[in-house]
Tab-separated table of C-alpha atoms and ligand atoms in Angstrom:
chain	number	residue	atom	x	y	z
A	192	MET	CA	212.754	209.651	24.774
A	193	ASP	CA	214.473	208.363	27.910
A	194	GLU	CA	216.034	205.071	26.856
A	195	ASN	CA	214.762	202.806	29.609
A	196	ALA	CA	211.367	204.228	30.558
A	197	LYS	CA	210.173	205.497	27.132
A	198	THR	CA	209.277	208.775	28.699
A	199	PHE	CA	208.468	211.551	26.252
A	200	ARG	CA	210.383	214.747	26.955
A	201	TRP	CA	208.235	217.828	26.460
A	202	GLY	CA	209.083	221.501	26.183
A	203	ILE	CA	206.589	224.335	26.447
A	204	ILE	CA	206.658	227.664	24.604
A	205	GLY	CA	204.772	230.414	26.446
A	206	CYS	CA	204.314	230.412	30.216
A	207	GLY	CA	200.800	231.865	30.480
A	208	LEU	CA	197.509	230.645	31.890
A	209	ILE	CA	197.013	227.418	29.940
A	210	ALA	CA	200.584	226.062	30.046
A	211	PRO	CA	200.388	224.503	33.563
A	212	ARG	CA	197.330	222.500	32.526
A	213	LEU	CA	199.272	220.704	29.809
A	214	ALA	CA	202.208	220.188	32.172
A	215	LYS	CA	199.863	218.513	34.652
A	216	ALA	CA	198.361	216.317	31.925
A	217	VAL	CA	201.794	215.159	30.724
A	218	GLU	CA	202.602	214.205	34.312
A	219	GLU	CA	199.244	212.433	34.717
A	220	SER	CA	199.708	210.497	31.480
A	221	GLY	CA	202.520	208.551	33.153
A	222	GLU	CA	204.227	208.527	29.751
A	223	GLY	CA	206.109	211.805	29.691
A	224	ARG	CA	207.412	214.797	31.570
A	225	VAL	CA	207.846	218.458	30.828
A	226	VAL	CA	211.583	218.918	31.108
A	227	SER	CA	211.674	222.558	30.105
A	228	ALA	CA	209.637	225.673	29.407
A	229	ALA	CA	210.456	228.988	27.789
A	230	SER	CA	208.966	232.428	28.038
A	231	LYS	CA	209.861	235.835	26.684
A	232	SER	CA	209.854	236.853	30.337
A	233	MET	CA	212.194	235.066	32.741
A	234	ARG	CA	209.899	236.185	35.567
A	235	ARG	CA	206.952	234.365	34.003
A	236	ALA	CA	209.153	231.341	33.330
A	237	ARG	CA	210.258	231.166	36.980
A	238	ARG	CA	206.673	231.509	38.196
A	239	PHE	CA	205.750	228.605	35.911
A	240	GLN	CA	208.656	226.599	37.318
A	241	ARG	CA	207.495	227.231	40.886
A	242	GLU	CA	203.948	226.221	39.978
A	243	THR	CA	204.761	223.052	38.018
A	244	GLY	CA	208.178	221.919	39.219
A	245	VAL	CA	209.526	221.795	35.628
A	246	GLU	CA	213.245	221.071	35.690
A	247	ARG	CA	214.633	224.013	33.663
A	248	VAL	CA	213.246	227.243	32.270
A	249	HIS	CA	214.609	229.617	29.653
A	250	GLY	CA	214.094	233.279	28.852
A	251	SER	CA	214.161	232.605	25.119
A	252	TYR	CA	212.401	230.023	22.953
A	253	GLU	CA	215.455	229.558	20.726
A	254	GLU	CA	217.642	228.908	23.755
A	255	MET	CA	215.328	226.156	24.985
A	256	LEU	CA	215.137	224.521	21.548
A	257	GLU	CA	218.903	224.610	21.145
A	258	ARG	CA	219.857	223.395	24.609
A	259	GLU	CA	217.220	220.769	25.346
A	260	ALA	CA	216.683	217.348	23.760
A	261	LEU	CA	212.919	217.378	23.249
A	262	ASP	CA	210.495	214.853	21.767
A	263	ALA	CA	207.663	217.392	21.460
A	264	VAL	CA	206.883	221.044	22.124
A	265	TYR	CA	203.540	222.473	23.206
A	266	VAL	CA	202.961	225.951	21.753
A	267	ALA	CA	200.938	227.868	24.358
A	268	THR	CA	201.292	231.474	23.287
A	269	THR	CA	198.528	233.775	22.031
A	270	HIS	CA	197.030	232.866	18.636
A	271	ASN	CA	199.017	235.448	16.670
A	272	PHE	CA	202.302	233.731	17.626
A	273	HIS	CA	201.299	230.116	16.976
A	274	ALA	CA	202.566	229.917	13.388
A	275	GLU	CA	205.879	231.590	14.148
A	276	ASN	CA	206.461	229.441	17.262
A	277	ALA	CA	205.469	226.183	15.537
A	278	ARG	CA	207.853	226.991	12.678
A	279	LEU	CA	210.676	227.571	15.136
A	280	CYS	CA	210.245	223.993	16.421
A	281	LEU	CA	209.626	222.270	13.091
A	282	GLU	CA	212.666	223.919	11.509
A	283	ARG	CA	214.744	222.324	14.285
A	284	GLY	CA	213.168	218.909	13.706
A	285	ILE	CA	210.884	218.950	16.767
A	286	PRO	CA	207.234	217.762	16.613
A	287	VAL	CA	204.591	220.219	17.837
A	288	LEU	CA	201.246	220.342	19.579
A	289	VAL	CA	199.849	223.813	18.842
A	290	GLU	CA	197.112	225.395	20.949
A	291	LYS	CA	193.764	226.222	19.355
A	292	PRO	CA	193.120	227.970	17.083
A	293	PHE	CA	196.028	226.432	15.172
A	294	THR	CA	196.999	229.813	13.708
A	295	GLN	CA	195.542	233.267	13.169
A	296	ASN	CA	194.330	232.476	9.645
A	297	ALA	CA	194.338	229.773	6.956
A	298	ARG	CA	197.321	231.241	5.137
A	299	GLN	CA	199.496	230.735	8.220
A	300	ALA	CA	198.034	227.263	8.792
A	301	GLU	CA	198.899	226.191	5.232
A	302	ALA	CA	202.519	227.246	5.705
A	303	VAL	CA	202.938	225.417	9.036
A	304	ILE	CA	201.290	222.252	7.699
A	305	ALA	CA	203.452	222.305	4.552
A	306	LEU	CA	206.579	222.603	6.692
A	307	ALA	CA	205.545	219.743	9.005
A	308	ARG	CA	204.762	217.504	6.031
A	309	ASP	CA	207.948	218.461	4.247
A	310	ARG	CA	210.009	217.588	7.334
A	311	ARG	CA	207.858	214.513	8.119
A	312	LEU	CA	207.262	215.747	11.649
A	313	PHE	CA	204.222	215.236	13.830
A	314	CYS	CA	202.048	218.334	14.102
A	315	MET	CA	198.589	218.746	15.662
A	316	GLU	CA	196.163	221.419	16.817
A	317	ALA	CA	195.475	221.001	20.540
A	318	MET	CA	191.733	220.513	20.033
A	319	TRP	CA	191.526	218.598	23.322
A	320	THR	CA	187.726	218.136	23.108
A	321	ARG	CA	188.245	215.743	20.234
A	322	PHE	CA	190.013	213.149	22.383
A	323	ASN	CA	187.614	213.130	25.329
A	324	PRO	CA	185.625	209.923	25.874
A	325	ALA	CA	182.286	211.690	25.235
A	326	SER	CA	183.423	212.862	21.787
A	327	ARG	CA	184.714	209.404	20.876
A	328	ARG	CA	181.485	207.717	22.041
A	329	LEU	CA	179.311	210.299	20.277
A	330	CYS	CA	181.145	209.796	16.980
A	331	ALA	CA	180.853	206.027	17.258
A	332	MET	CA	177.098	206.219	17.949
A	333	LEU	CA	176.478	208.682	15.116
A	334	ALA	CA	178.423	206.431	12.755
A	335	ASP	CA	176.115	203.581	13.826
A	336	GLY	CA	173.188	205.757	12.729
A	337	VAL	CA	171.678	206.083	16.198
A	338	ILE	CA	169.715	209.226	15.209
A	339	GLY	CA	169.739	208.629	11.456
A	340	GLU	CA	171.009	211.328	9.138
A	341	ILE	CA	171.963	214.643	10.762
A	342	ARG	CA	169.708	217.450	9.527
A	343	LEU	CA	170.309	220.285	11.986
A	344	VAL	CA	172.939	221.170	14.594
A	345	GLN	CA	172.392	224.048	16.995
A	346	GLY	CA	175.150	225.065	19.339
A	347	ASP	CA	176.411	227.947	21.390
A	348	PHE	CA	179.639	228.745	23.093
A	349	ARG	CA	178.830	231.873	25.068
A	350	VAL	CA	180.625	232.929	28.193
A	351	ARG	CA	179.909	236.116	30.124
A	352	MET	CA	183.260	237.423	31.291
A	353	HIS	CA	183.264	239.855	34.161
A	354	PRO	CA	183.753	243.401	32.797
A	355	LEU	CA	186.593	243.941	35.282
A	356	SER	CA	188.307	240.614	34.491
A	357	PRO	CA	191.906	241.085	33.281
A	358	LYS	CA	190.748	239.243	30.143
A	359	MET	CA	188.521	242.216	29.305
A	360	MET	CA	191.358	244.737	29.285
A	361	PRO	CA	192.166	246.164	25.840
A	362	TRP	CA	195.739	244.822	25.918
A	363	ASN	CA	194.617	241.280	26.782
A	364	ARG	CA	194.532	238.546	24.174
A	365	MET	CA	190.716	238.474	24.096
A	366	TYR	CA	190.377	242.168	23.264
A	367	SER	CA	193.524	242.984	21.339
A	368	PRO	CA	193.499	242.853	17.496
A	369	ARG	CA	197.317	242.645	17.638
A	370	LEU	CA	197.019	239.353	19.558
A	371	ALA	CA	194.307	238.049	17.157
A	372	GLY	CA	191.614	238.642	19.769
A	373	GLY	CA	187.855	238.191	19.588
A	374	ALA	CA	185.366	235.524	20.585
A	375	LEU	CA	185.396	233.645	17.272
A	376	LEU	CA	189.030	232.577	17.348
A	377	ASP	CA	189.057	231.939	21.067
A	378	LEU	CA	185.664	230.249	21.580
A	379	GLY	CA	184.094	229.870	18.108
A	380	ILE	CA	186.784	227.430	17.016
A	381	TYR	CA	185.229	224.900	19.436
A	382	PRO	CA	181.756	224.697	17.837
A	383	VAL	CA	183.303	224.964	14.364
A	384	ALA	CA	185.644	222.027	15.063
A	385	PHE	CA	182.951	220.032	16.895
A	386	LEU	CA	180.606	220.474	13.963
A	387	HIS	CA	183.296	219.322	11.533
A	388	MET	CA	183.727	216.223	13.700
A	389	LEU	CA	179.957	215.540	13.596
A	390	MET	CA	179.436	216.226	9.898
A	391	GLY	CA	182.745	214.739	8.729
A	392	ARG	CA	183.281	217.664	6.381
A	393	PRO	CA	183.471	221.452	6.322
A	394	PRO	CA	180.324	223.447	5.476
A	395	GLU	CA	179.456	224.262	1.878
A	396	THR	CA	178.018	227.684	2.700
A	397	VAL	CA	178.990	230.020	5.534
A	398	GLU	CA	177.279	233.211	6.653
A	399	GLY	CA	177.248	235.188	9.850
A	400	SER	CA	177.253	238.527	11.586
A	401	ALA	CA	179.007	239.944	14.620
A	402	THR	CA	178.998	242.826	17.060
A	403	MET	CA	182.385	244.320	17.766
A	404	THR	CA	184.289	245.682	20.746
A	405	TRP	CA	185.574	249.242	20.624
A	406	THR	CA	189.033	247.714	19.991
A	407	GLY	CA	187.751	246.205	16.720
A	408	VAL	CA	187.375	242.492	17.485
A	409	ASP	CA	184.158	240.438	17.590
A	410	LYS	CA	182.539	240.072	21.006
A	411	SER	CA	179.373	238.235	19.884
A	412	SER	CA	178.479	236.494	16.676
A	413	GLU	CA	175.888	234.229	15.119
A	414	TYR	CA	176.604	232.060	12.133
A	415	ARG	CA	174.852	229.614	9.885
A	416	PHE	CA	176.364	226.824	7.808
A	417	GLY	CA	174.832	224.806	4.988
A	418	TYR	CA	175.731	221.296	3.808
A	419	PRO	CA	175.000	219.380	0.609
A	420	GLY	CA	171.581	217.751	0.833
A	421	GLY	CA	170.140	220.557	2.954
A	422	ALA	CA	171.561	219.861	6.436
A	423	ARG	CA	172.157	223.052	8.428
A	424	ALA	CA	173.961	224.364	11.487
A	425	GLU	CA	173.186	227.407	13.612
A	426	LEU	CA	175.922	228.476	16.022
A	427	SER	CA	176.782	231.416	18.224
A	428	THR	CA	179.752	232.641	20.190
A	429	SER	CA	180.167	235.465	22.668
A	430	PHE	CA	182.260	236.609	25.587
A	431	VAL	CA	179.676	239.100	26.814
A	432	SER	CA	176.325	237.284	26.857
A	433	PRO	CA	174.958	234.784	29.406
A	434	ASP	CA	176.606	231.381	29.481
A	435	GLU	CA	175.363	228.815	26.938
A	436	ARG	CA	177.524	225.860	26.026
A	437	ASP	CA	175.254	223.128	24.723
A	438	MET	CA	174.957	221.459	21.349
A	439	VAL	CA	171.752	219.891	19.983
A	440	ILE	CA	172.059	217.458	17.086
A	441	THR	CA	168.817	216.626	15.295
A	442	GLY	CA	168.671	213.656	12.973
A	443	THR	CA	165.996	211.898	10.965
A	444	ARG	CA	165.373	209.349	13.770
A	445	GLY	CA	165.981	211.353	16.927
A	446	SER	CA	168.217	213.910	18.590
A	447	ILE	CA	171.178	214.204	20.936
A	448	VAL	CA	171.790	216.994	23.439
A	449	VAL	CA	175.422	217.479	24.473
A	450	PRO	CA	175.607	219.682	27.581
A	451	HIS	CA	178.874	221.627	27.775
A	452	PHE	CA	179.809	220.076	24.448
A	453	TYR	CA	183.465	221.181	24.539
A	454	ARG	CA	184.094	219.358	27.830
A	455	ALA	CA	181.186	216.920	27.961
A	456	ASP	CA	181.140	213.886	30.226
A	457	ARG	CA	177.718	212.656	29.011
A	458	PHE	CA	175.021	213.270	26.429
A	459	ILE	CA	171.305	212.700	26.192
A	460	LEU	CA	169.828	210.539	23.471
A	461	ARG	CA	166.205	211.007	22.399
A	462	ARG	CA	165.096	208.490	19.816
A	463	ASN	CA	161.717	208.767	18.200
A	464	GLY	CA	159.211	206.744	20.259
A	465	GLU	CA	161.743	205.627	22.929
A	466	PRO	CA	162.445	206.853	26.481
A	467	GLU	CA	165.233	209.396	26.876
A	468	GLN	CA	168.630	207.853	27.642
A	469	THR	CA	171.630	209.522	29.286
A	470	ILE	CA	174.937	208.165	28.042
A	471	GLU	CA	177.580	208.617	30.746
A	472	CYS	CA	181.141	208.838	29.488
A	473	GLY	CA	184.553	209.228	31.138
A	474	GLU	CA	185.997	212.454	32.488
A	475	PRO	CA	187.137	215.094	29.990
A	476	SER	CA	190.824	215.894	30.399
A	477	PHE	CA	193.903	217.130	28.559
A	478	VAL	CA	195.398	213.702	29.337
A	479	HIS	CA	193.506	212.040	26.470
A	480	GLN	CA	195.045	214.503	24.024
A	481	VAL	CA	198.532	214.018	25.481
A	482	ARG	CA	198.233	210.234	25.192
A	483	GLU	CA	197.172	210.609	21.556
A	484	VAL	CA	200.310	212.676	20.859
A	485	HIS	CA	202.418	209.973	22.513
A	486	ARG	CA	200.704	207.251	20.500
A	487	CYS	CA	201.336	209.121	17.236
A	488	LEU	CA	204.993	209.735	18.133
A	489	ARG	CA	205.459	206.090	19.098
A	490	GLU	CA	203.910	204.948	15.810
A	491	GLY	CA	205.804	207.514	13.734
A	492	LEU	CA	202.622	209.250	12.491
A	493	GLY	CA	202.872	212.755	11.031
A	494	GLU	CA	199.364	213.583	12.201
A	495	SER	CA	196.584	212.172	14.319
A	496	PRO	CA	193.756	210.443	12.431
A	497	LEU	CA	191.434	211.919	15.086
A	498	MET	CA	192.437	215.545	14.434
A	499	ARG	CA	193.807	215.658	10.927
A	500	LEU	CA	195.744	218.621	9.589
A	501	ASP	CA	193.408	218.983	6.586
A	502	GLU	CA	190.547	219.356	9.040
A	503	THR	CA	192.429	221.971	11.029
A	504	LEU	CA	193.091	223.857	7.786
A	505	ALA	CA	189.430	223.616	6.716
A	506	ASN	CA	188.364	224.977	10.112
A	507	MET	CA	190.773	227.901	9.781
A	508	ARG	CA	189.225	228.602	6.348
A	509	THR	CA	185.767	228.600	7.935
A	510	LEU	CA	186.920	231.134	10.564
A	511	ASP	CA	188.467	233.264	7.792
A	512	ALA	CA	185.190	233.135	5.822
A	513	LEU	CA	183.238	234.287	8.873
A	514	ARG	CA	185.620	237.154	9.563
A	515	THR	CA	185.352	238.167	5.900
A	516	HIS	CA	181.563	238.188	6.334
A	517	TRP	CA	181.722	240.688	9.148
A	518	GLY	CA	184.644	242.611	7.635
A	519	MET	CA	187.228	241.926	10.340
A	520	ARG	CA	190.950	241.750	9.652
A	521	TYR	CA	193.878	241.575	11.995
A	522	PRO	CA	196.865	243.894	11.601
A	523	GLY	CA	199.060	242.743	8.721
A	524	GLU	CA	196.324	240.717	6.994
B	109	LIG	N1	192.653	224.295	25.231
B	109	LIG	C1	192.117	225.111	26.116
B	109	LIG	O1	191.247	224.732	26.912
B	109	LIG	C2	192.590	226.508	26.180
B	109	LIG	C3	192.212	227.302	27.234
B	109	LIG	C4	192.733	228.583	27.291
B	109	LIG	C5	193.560	229.009	26.264
B	109	LIG	N2	193.874	228.222	25.215
B	109	LIG	C6	194.733	228.690	24.116
B	109	LIG	O2	196.062	228.786	24.610
B	109	LIG	C7	196.698	229.942	24.082
B	109	LIG	C8	197.222	230.760	25.244
B	109	LIG	O3	196.151	231.141	26.085
B	109	LIG	P1	196.443	231.715	27.565
B	109	LIG	O4	195.138	231.980	28.191
B	109	LIG	O5	197.431	230.848	28.235
B	109	LIG	O6	197.109	233.117	27.161
B	109	LIG	P2	197.940	234.157	28.039
B	109	LIG	O7	198.145	233.636	29.410
B	109	LIG	O8	197.295	235.487	27.892
B	109	LIG	O9	199.326	234.223	27.239
B	109	LIG	C9	200.068	233.073	26.887
B	109	LIG	C10	201.450	233.527	26.478
B	109	LIG	O10	201.381	234.302	25.273
B	109	LIG	C11	202.322	235.356	25.332
B	109	LIG	N3	201.634	236.650	25.432
B	109	LIG	C12	200.483	236.951	26.086
B	109	LIG	N4	200.194	238.257	25.957
B	109	LIG	C13	201.184	238.794	25.233
B	109	LIG	C14	201.456	240.115	24.756
B	109	LIG	N5	200.649	241.129	25.038
B	109	LIG	N6	202.580	240.320	24.014
B	109	LIG	C15	203.417	239.299	23.724
B	109	LIG	N7	203.210	238.027	24.142
B	109	LIG	C16	202.098	237.779	24.886
B	109	LIG	C17	203.149	235.112	26.589
B	109	LIG	O11	204.204	234.224	26.201
B	109	LIG	P3	205.611	234.263	26.981
B	109	LIG	O12	205.364	233.643	28.320
B	109	LIG	O13	206.554	233.523	26.131
B	109	LIG	O14	206.005	235.703	27.040
B	109	LIG	C18	202.167	234.407	27.481
B	109	LIG	O15	202.763	233.661	28.502
B	109	LIG	C19	195.659	230.669	23.232
B	109	LIG	O16	195.886	230.407	21.872
B	109	LIG	C20	194.319	230.074	23.662
B	109	LIG	O17	193.378	229.979	22.624
B	109	LIG	C21	193.424	226.967	25.176
């Protein structure tokens, strides 16, 4: 931290598509700055520097971690590298914010979490949705029993990517088994994590099926979860079918529709016998997540109470269970 201004000094690992968004949010938070970024490719690092104005870039992650004094590192590589990159930081005593999904599988997640706890270092999955005003308001209203007991949640996260998009190339992270590709880990983690937030626990039963790409990763899937007492969830994820991104929560006294649940700015409340009500919330943004990291660092917390590590681990176990259902393993698993 800078001594006078209490400015958090961030580093970034991986200079791909998402990294500039976090850099912008750190700037917008008014509480920190990205002082450095590292990429395996110096060319990518320099492009990132031109785009964001970050002070220094490095062509190696280790070099950045050794030369810079950092308060936190954002891990923004493809899923398969998250565990390895998070470990690199934690072993050097640096707190981490790790992009979603936290790791490729639960085994990796367990190891990273154990290391963070052992070293008493802050560690969090960058589940940015969790910190948006709409999510906070929704949780508060559900806790107040606004729709009674939740009985059914139906949600989709389906995005039709253009067949000629670079994302659809076999070497891209979405398509490549080597990079832990597939729709479930990239998109499915959102409904799985959102559902955990709503239900306050992981599902008791998990079943699902998927259709695969020719490269051997899931392109579309449907899955069903069961909870004690008979509550259910029906979810789907795809990167090839028409866009659907809403969540419908049905309770014993009404229902809530959350349009674009993963980046919602409002939701619609329908209570039995009452007129429909739209609840407007603040803008979704990475800034909320960044401020939560700063708060936790300031207060010396090892994890955020809003996105706990046990929850992250449970969600990784749910993704593992689904992949087991449709018989999909990544290389080395
Ligand atoms: N929170 C969100 O809204 C959001 C949105 C999009 C993505 N994400 C998450 O952020 C992470 C990165 O996504 P992205 O879209 O930024 O990915 P990306 O641009 O495809 O790649 C990010 C970085 O991963 C490394 N990488 C990519 N392809 C590689 C390959 N073939 N071999 C070796 N390394 C490779 C590179 O790191 P170097 O620069 O070090 O070489 C690259 O800069 C993913 O885990 C994704 O789930 C989150």
